PDB file of C-alpha atoms in Angstrom:
ATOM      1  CA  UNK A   1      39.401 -56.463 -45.254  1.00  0.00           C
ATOM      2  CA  UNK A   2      41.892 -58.558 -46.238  1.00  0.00           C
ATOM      3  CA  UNK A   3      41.228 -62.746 -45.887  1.00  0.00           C
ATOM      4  CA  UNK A   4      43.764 -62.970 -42.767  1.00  0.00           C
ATOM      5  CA  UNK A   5      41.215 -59.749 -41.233  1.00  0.00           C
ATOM      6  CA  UNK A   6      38.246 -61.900 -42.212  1.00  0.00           C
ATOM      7  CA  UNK A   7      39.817 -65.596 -41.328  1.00  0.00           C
ATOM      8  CA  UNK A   8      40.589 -63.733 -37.509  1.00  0.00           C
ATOM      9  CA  UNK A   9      37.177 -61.616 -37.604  1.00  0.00           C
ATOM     10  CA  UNK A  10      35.628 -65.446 -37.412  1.00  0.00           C
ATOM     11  CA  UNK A  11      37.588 -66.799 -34.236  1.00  0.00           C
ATOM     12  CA  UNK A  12      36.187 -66.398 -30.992  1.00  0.00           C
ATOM     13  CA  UNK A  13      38.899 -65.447 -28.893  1.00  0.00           C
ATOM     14  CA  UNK A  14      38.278 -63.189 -25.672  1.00  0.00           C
ATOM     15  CA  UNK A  15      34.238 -64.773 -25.895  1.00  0.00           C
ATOM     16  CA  UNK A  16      32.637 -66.682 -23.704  1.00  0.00           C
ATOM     17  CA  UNK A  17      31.120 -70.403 -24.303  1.00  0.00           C
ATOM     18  CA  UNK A  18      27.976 -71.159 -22.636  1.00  0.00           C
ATOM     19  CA  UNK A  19      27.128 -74.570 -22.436  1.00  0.00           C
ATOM     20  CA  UNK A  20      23.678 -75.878 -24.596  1.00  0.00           C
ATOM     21  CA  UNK A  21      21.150 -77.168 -21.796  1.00  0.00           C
ATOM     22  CA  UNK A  22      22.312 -80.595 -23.882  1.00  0.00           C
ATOM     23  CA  UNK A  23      25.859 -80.505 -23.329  1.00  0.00           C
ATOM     24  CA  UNK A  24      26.627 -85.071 -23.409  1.00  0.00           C
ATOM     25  CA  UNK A  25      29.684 -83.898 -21.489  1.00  0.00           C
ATOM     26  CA  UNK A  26      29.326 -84.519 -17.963  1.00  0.00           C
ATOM     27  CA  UNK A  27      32.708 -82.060 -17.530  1.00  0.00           C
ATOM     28  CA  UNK A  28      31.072 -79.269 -18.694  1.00  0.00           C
ATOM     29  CA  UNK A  29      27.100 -79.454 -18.398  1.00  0.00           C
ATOM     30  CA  UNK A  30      26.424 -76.481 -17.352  1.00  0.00           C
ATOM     31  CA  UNK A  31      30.249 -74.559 -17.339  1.00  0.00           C
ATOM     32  CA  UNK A  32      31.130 -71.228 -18.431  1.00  0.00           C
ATOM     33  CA  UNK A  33      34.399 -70.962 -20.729  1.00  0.00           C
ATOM     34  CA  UNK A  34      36.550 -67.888 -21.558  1.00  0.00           C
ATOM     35  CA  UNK A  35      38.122 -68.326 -24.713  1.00  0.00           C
ATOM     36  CA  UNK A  36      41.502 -67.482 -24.068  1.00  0.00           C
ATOM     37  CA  UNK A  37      42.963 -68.443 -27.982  1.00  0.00           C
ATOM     38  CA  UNK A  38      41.307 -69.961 -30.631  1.00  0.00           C
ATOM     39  CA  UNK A  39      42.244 -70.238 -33.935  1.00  0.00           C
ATOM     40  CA  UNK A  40      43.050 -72.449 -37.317  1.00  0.00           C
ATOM     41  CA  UNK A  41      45.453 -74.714 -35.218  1.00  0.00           C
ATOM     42  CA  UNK A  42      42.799 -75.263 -31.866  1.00  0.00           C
ATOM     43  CA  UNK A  43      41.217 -73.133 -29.255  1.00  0.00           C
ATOM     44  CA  UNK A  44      42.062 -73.154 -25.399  1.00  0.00           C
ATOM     45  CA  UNK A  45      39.479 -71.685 -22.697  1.00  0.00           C
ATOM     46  CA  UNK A  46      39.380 -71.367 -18.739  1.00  0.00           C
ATOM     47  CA  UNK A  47      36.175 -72.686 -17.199  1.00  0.00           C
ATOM     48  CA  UNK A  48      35.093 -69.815 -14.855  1.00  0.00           C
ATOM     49  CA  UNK A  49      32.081 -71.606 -13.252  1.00  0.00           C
ATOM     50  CA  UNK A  50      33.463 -74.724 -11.476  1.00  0.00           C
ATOM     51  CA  UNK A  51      35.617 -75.347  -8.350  1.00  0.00           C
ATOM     52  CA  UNK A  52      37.999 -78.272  -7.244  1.00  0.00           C
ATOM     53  CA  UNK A  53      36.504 -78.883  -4.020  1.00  0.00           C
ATOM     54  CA  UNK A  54      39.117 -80.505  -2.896  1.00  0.00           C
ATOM     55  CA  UNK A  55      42.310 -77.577  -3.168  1.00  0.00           C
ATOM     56  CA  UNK A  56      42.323 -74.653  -1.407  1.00  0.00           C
ATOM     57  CA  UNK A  57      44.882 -71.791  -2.344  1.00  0.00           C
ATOM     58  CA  UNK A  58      47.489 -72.077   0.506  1.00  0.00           C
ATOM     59  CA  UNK A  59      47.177 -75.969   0.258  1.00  0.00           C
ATOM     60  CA  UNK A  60      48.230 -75.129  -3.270  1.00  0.00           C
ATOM     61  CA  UNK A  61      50.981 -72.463  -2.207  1.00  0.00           C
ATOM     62  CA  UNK A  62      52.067 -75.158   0.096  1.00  0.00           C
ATOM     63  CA  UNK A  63      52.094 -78.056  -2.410  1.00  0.00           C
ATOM     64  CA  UNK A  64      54.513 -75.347  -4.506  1.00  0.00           C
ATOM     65  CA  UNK A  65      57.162 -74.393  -1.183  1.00  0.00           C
ATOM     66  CA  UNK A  66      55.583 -70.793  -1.438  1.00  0.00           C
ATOM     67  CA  UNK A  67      55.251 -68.739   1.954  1.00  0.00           C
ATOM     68  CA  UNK A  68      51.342 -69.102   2.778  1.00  0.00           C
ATOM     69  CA  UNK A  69      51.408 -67.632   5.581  1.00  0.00           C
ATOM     70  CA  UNK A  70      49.512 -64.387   4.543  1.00  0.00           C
ATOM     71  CA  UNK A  71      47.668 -65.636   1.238  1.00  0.00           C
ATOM     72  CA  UNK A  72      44.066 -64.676   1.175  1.00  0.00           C
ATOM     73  CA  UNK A  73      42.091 -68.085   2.391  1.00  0.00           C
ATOM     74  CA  UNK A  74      39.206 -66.257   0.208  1.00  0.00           C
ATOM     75  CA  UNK A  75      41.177 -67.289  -3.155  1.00  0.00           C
ATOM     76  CA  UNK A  76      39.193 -70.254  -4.134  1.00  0.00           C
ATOM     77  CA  UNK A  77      40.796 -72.631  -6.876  1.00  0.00           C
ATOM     78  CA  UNK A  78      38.604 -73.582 -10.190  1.00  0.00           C
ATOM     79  CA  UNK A  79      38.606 -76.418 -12.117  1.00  0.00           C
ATOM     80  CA  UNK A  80      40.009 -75.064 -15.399  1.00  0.00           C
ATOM     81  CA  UNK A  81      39.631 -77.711 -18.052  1.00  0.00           C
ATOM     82  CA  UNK A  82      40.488 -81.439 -18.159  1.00  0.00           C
ATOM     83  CA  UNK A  83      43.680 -80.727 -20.085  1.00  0.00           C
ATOM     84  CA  UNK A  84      46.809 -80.279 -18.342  1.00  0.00           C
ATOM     85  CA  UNK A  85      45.408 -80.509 -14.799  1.00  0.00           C
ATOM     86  CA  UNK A  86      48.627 -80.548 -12.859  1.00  0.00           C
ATOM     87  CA  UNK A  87      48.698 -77.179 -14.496  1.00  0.00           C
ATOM     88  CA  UNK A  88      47.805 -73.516 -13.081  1.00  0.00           C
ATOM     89  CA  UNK A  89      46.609 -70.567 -14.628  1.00  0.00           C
ATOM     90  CA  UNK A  90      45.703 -67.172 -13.641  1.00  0.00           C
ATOM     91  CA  UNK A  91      42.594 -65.112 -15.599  1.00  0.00           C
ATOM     92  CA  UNK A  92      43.156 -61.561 -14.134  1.00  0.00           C
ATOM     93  CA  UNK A  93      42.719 -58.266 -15.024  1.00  0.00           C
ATOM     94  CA  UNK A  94      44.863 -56.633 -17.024  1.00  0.00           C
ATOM     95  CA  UNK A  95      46.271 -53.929 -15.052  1.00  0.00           C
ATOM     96  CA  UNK A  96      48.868 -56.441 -14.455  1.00  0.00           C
ATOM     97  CA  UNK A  97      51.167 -58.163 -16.235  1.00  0.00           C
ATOM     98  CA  UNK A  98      53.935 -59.983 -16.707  1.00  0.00           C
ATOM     99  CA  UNK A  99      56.604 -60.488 -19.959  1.00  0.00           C
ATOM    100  CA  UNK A 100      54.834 -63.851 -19.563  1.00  0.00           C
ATOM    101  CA  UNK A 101      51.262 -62.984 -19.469  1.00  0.00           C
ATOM    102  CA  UNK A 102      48.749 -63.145 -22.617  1.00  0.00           C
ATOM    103  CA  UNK A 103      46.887 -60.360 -22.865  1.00  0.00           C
ATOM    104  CA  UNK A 104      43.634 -61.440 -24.330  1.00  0.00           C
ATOM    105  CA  UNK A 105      42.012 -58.381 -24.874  1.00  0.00           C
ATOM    106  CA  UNK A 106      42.130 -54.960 -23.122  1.00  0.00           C
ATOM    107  CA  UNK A 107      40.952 -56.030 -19.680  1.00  0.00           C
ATOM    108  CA  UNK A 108      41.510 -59.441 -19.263  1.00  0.00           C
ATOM    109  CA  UNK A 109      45.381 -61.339 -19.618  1.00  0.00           C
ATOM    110  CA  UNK A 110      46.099 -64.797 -18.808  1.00  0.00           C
ATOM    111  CA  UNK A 111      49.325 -65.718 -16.747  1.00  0.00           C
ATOM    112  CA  UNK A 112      50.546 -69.075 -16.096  1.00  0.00           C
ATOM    113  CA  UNK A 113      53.532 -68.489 -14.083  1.00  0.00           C
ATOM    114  CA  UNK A 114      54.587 -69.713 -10.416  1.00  0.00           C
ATOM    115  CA  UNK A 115      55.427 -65.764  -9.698  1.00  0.00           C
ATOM    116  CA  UNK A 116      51.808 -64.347  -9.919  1.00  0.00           C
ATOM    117  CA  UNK A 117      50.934 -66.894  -6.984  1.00  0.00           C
ATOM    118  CA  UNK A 118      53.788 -65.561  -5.258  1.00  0.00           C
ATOM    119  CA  UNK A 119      51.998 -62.347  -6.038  1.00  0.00           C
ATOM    120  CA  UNK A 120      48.688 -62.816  -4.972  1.00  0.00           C
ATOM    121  CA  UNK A 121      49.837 -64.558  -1.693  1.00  0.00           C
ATOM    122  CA  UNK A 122      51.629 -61.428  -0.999  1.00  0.00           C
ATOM    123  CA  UNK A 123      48.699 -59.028  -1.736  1.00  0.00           C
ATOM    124  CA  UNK A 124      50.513 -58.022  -4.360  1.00  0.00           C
ATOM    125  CA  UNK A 125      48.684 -59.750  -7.823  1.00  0.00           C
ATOM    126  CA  UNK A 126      45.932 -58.353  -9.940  1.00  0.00           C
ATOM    127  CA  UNK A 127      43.015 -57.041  -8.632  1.00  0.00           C
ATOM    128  CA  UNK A 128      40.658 -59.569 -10.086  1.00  0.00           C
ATOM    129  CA  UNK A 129      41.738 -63.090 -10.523  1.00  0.00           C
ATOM    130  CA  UNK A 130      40.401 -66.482 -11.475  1.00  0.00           C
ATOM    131  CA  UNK A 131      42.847 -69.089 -10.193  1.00  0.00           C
ATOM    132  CA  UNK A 132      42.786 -72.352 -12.293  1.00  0.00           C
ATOM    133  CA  UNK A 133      44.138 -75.857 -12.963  1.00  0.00           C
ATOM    134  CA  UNK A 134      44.023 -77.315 -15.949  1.00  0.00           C
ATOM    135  CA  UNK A 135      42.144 -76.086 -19.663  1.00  0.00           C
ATOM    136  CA  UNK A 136      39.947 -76.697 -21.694  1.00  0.00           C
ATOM    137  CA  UNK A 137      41.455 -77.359 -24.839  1.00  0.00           C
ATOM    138  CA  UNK A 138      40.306 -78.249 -28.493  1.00  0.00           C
ATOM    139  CA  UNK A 139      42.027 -79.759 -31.606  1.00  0.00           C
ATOM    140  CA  UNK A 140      42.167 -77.621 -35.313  1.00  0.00           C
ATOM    141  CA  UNK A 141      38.304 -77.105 -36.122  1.00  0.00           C
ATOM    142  CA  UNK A 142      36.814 -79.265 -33.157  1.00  0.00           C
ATOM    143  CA  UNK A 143      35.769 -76.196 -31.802  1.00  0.00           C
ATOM    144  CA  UNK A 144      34.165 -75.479 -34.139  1.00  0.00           C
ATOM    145  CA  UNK A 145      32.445 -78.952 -35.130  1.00  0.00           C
ATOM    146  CA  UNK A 146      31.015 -78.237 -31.553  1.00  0.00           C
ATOM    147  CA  UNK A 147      29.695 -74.831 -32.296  1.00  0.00           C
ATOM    148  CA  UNK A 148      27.682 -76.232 -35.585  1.00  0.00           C
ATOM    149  CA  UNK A 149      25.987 -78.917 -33.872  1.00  0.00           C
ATOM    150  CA  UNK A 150      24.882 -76.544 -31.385  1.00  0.00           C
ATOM    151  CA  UNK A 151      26.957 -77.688 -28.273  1.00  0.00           C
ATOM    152  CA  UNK A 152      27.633 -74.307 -26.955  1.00  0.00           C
ATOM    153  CA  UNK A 153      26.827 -70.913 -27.286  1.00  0.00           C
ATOM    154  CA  UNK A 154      28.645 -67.702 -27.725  1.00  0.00           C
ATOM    155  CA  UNK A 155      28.939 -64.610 -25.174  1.00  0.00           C
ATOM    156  CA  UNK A 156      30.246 -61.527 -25.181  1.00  0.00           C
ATOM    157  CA  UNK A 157      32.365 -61.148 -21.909  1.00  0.00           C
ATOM    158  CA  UNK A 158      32.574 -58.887 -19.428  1.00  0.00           C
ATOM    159  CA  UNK A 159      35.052 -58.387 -16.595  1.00  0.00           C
ATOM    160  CA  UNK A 160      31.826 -58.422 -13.455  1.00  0.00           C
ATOM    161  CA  UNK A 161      30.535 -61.979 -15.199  1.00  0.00           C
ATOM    162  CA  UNK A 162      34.154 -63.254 -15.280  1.00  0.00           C
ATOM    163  CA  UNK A 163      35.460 -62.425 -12.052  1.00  0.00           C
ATOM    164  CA  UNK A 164      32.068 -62.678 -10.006  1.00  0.00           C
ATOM    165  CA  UNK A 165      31.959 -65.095  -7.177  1.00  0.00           C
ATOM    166  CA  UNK A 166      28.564 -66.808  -7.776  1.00  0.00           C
ATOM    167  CA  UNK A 167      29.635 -69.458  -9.109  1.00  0.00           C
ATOM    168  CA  UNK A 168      26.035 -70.634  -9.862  1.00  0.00           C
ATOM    169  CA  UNK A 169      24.581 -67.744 -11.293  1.00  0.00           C
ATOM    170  CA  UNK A 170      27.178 -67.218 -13.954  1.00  0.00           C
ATOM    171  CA  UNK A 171      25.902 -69.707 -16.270  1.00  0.00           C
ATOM    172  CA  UNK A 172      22.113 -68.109 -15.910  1.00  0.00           C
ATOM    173  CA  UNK A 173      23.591 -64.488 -16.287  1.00  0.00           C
ATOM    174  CA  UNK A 174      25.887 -65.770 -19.409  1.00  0.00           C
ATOM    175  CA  UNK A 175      22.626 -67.043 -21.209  1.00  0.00           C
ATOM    176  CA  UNK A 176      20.621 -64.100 -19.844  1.00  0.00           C
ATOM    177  CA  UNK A 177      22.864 -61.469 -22.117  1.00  0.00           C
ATOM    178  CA  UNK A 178      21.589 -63.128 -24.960  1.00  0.00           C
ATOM    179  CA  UNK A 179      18.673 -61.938 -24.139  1.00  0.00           C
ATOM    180  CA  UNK A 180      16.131 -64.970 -24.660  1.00  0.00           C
ATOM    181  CA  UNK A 181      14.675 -67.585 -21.856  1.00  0.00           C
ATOM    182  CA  UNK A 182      16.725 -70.885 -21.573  1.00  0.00           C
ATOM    183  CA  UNK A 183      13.821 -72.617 -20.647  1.00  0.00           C
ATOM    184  CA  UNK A 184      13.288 -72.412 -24.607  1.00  0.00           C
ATOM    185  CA  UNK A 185      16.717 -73.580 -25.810  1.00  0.00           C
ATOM    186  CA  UNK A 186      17.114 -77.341 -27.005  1.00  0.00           C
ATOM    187  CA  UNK A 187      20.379 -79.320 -27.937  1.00  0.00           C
ATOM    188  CA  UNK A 188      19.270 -80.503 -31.141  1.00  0.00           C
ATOM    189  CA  UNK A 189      19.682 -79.083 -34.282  1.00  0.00           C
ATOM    190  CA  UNK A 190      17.043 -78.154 -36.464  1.00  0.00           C
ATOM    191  CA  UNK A 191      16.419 -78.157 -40.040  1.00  0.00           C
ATOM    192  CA  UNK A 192      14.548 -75.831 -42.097  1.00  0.00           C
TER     193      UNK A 192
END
């Protein structure tokens, strides 16, 4: 393996963060992050467990001058991040795609584009979506600062946990692969 193999191997792109039962964030106590990129210059995720309460999808079709007239009033909008959060983005599967869409791994892409909306108000987008605004975002190695002192966990994804609807059972079924009780996990580092 070559050290650009290895130096990847240890990025956690296409995982899911879990939250530590500590989390001192208020923002994401509790929150569910796909790892959409992460490596030696940052990482940027989409929290998949939280909602902005206050935007529905054809308010937000209507805020953008796009026809709303058919779009799917099921479509709920999720807080993404606190970064950029005049900002949309679309976690889908990967069946489709755009020249603008990230493909993050072989079922999941990430498309931040005004024409996927246009899409999925016409019936016409992926067949499982996560709408979003804003990211979560992180600076070179601040990811992983947050990783050592045992802020979040590490997942591996898959597309049912992602795109479910319960909202409030992802975070339990995200620490239930790991296969452990989270009545057991604390915040605080130990030392040997």
């Amino acid at each position: 393996m070559t050290s650009s193999e290895t130096d990847q191997a240890n990025y956690l792109e296409g995982q899911l963060l879990v939250a530590m039962p500590g989390m001192s964030d208020p923002r994401f106590e509790r929150s569910v992050i796909y790892l959409c990129a992460h490596s030696a210059e940052g990482a940027m995720g989409i929290v998949i467990n939280q909602l902005v309460e206050s935007l529905t999808f054809p308010d937000l079709l209507q805020q953008l001058d796009i026809d709303h007239s058919s779009a799917d009033e099921t479509i709920r909008v999720h807080f993404g991040g606190p970064v950029e959060t005049g900002r949309g983005f679309v976690l889908h599967s990967s069946e489709y795609l755009q020249d603008s869409s990230l493909r993050i791994c072989d079922e999941v892409a990430l498309t931040a584009t005004i024409d996927i909306l246009k899409d999925m108000a016409n019936g016409q987008g992926p067949h499982h979506s996560l709408l979003a605004i804003g990211y979560a975002g992180w600076g070179p190695g601040q990811l992983d600062e947050e990783l050592q002192a045992n802020g979040w966990l590490t997942v591996e994804p898959d597309p049912d946990l992602i795109f479910q609807p319960d909202l409030e059972e992802k975070w339990n079924k995200a620490i239930g692969k790991l296969g452990f009780d989270v009545s057991k996990l604390s915040g605080a580092a130990g030392h040997a």
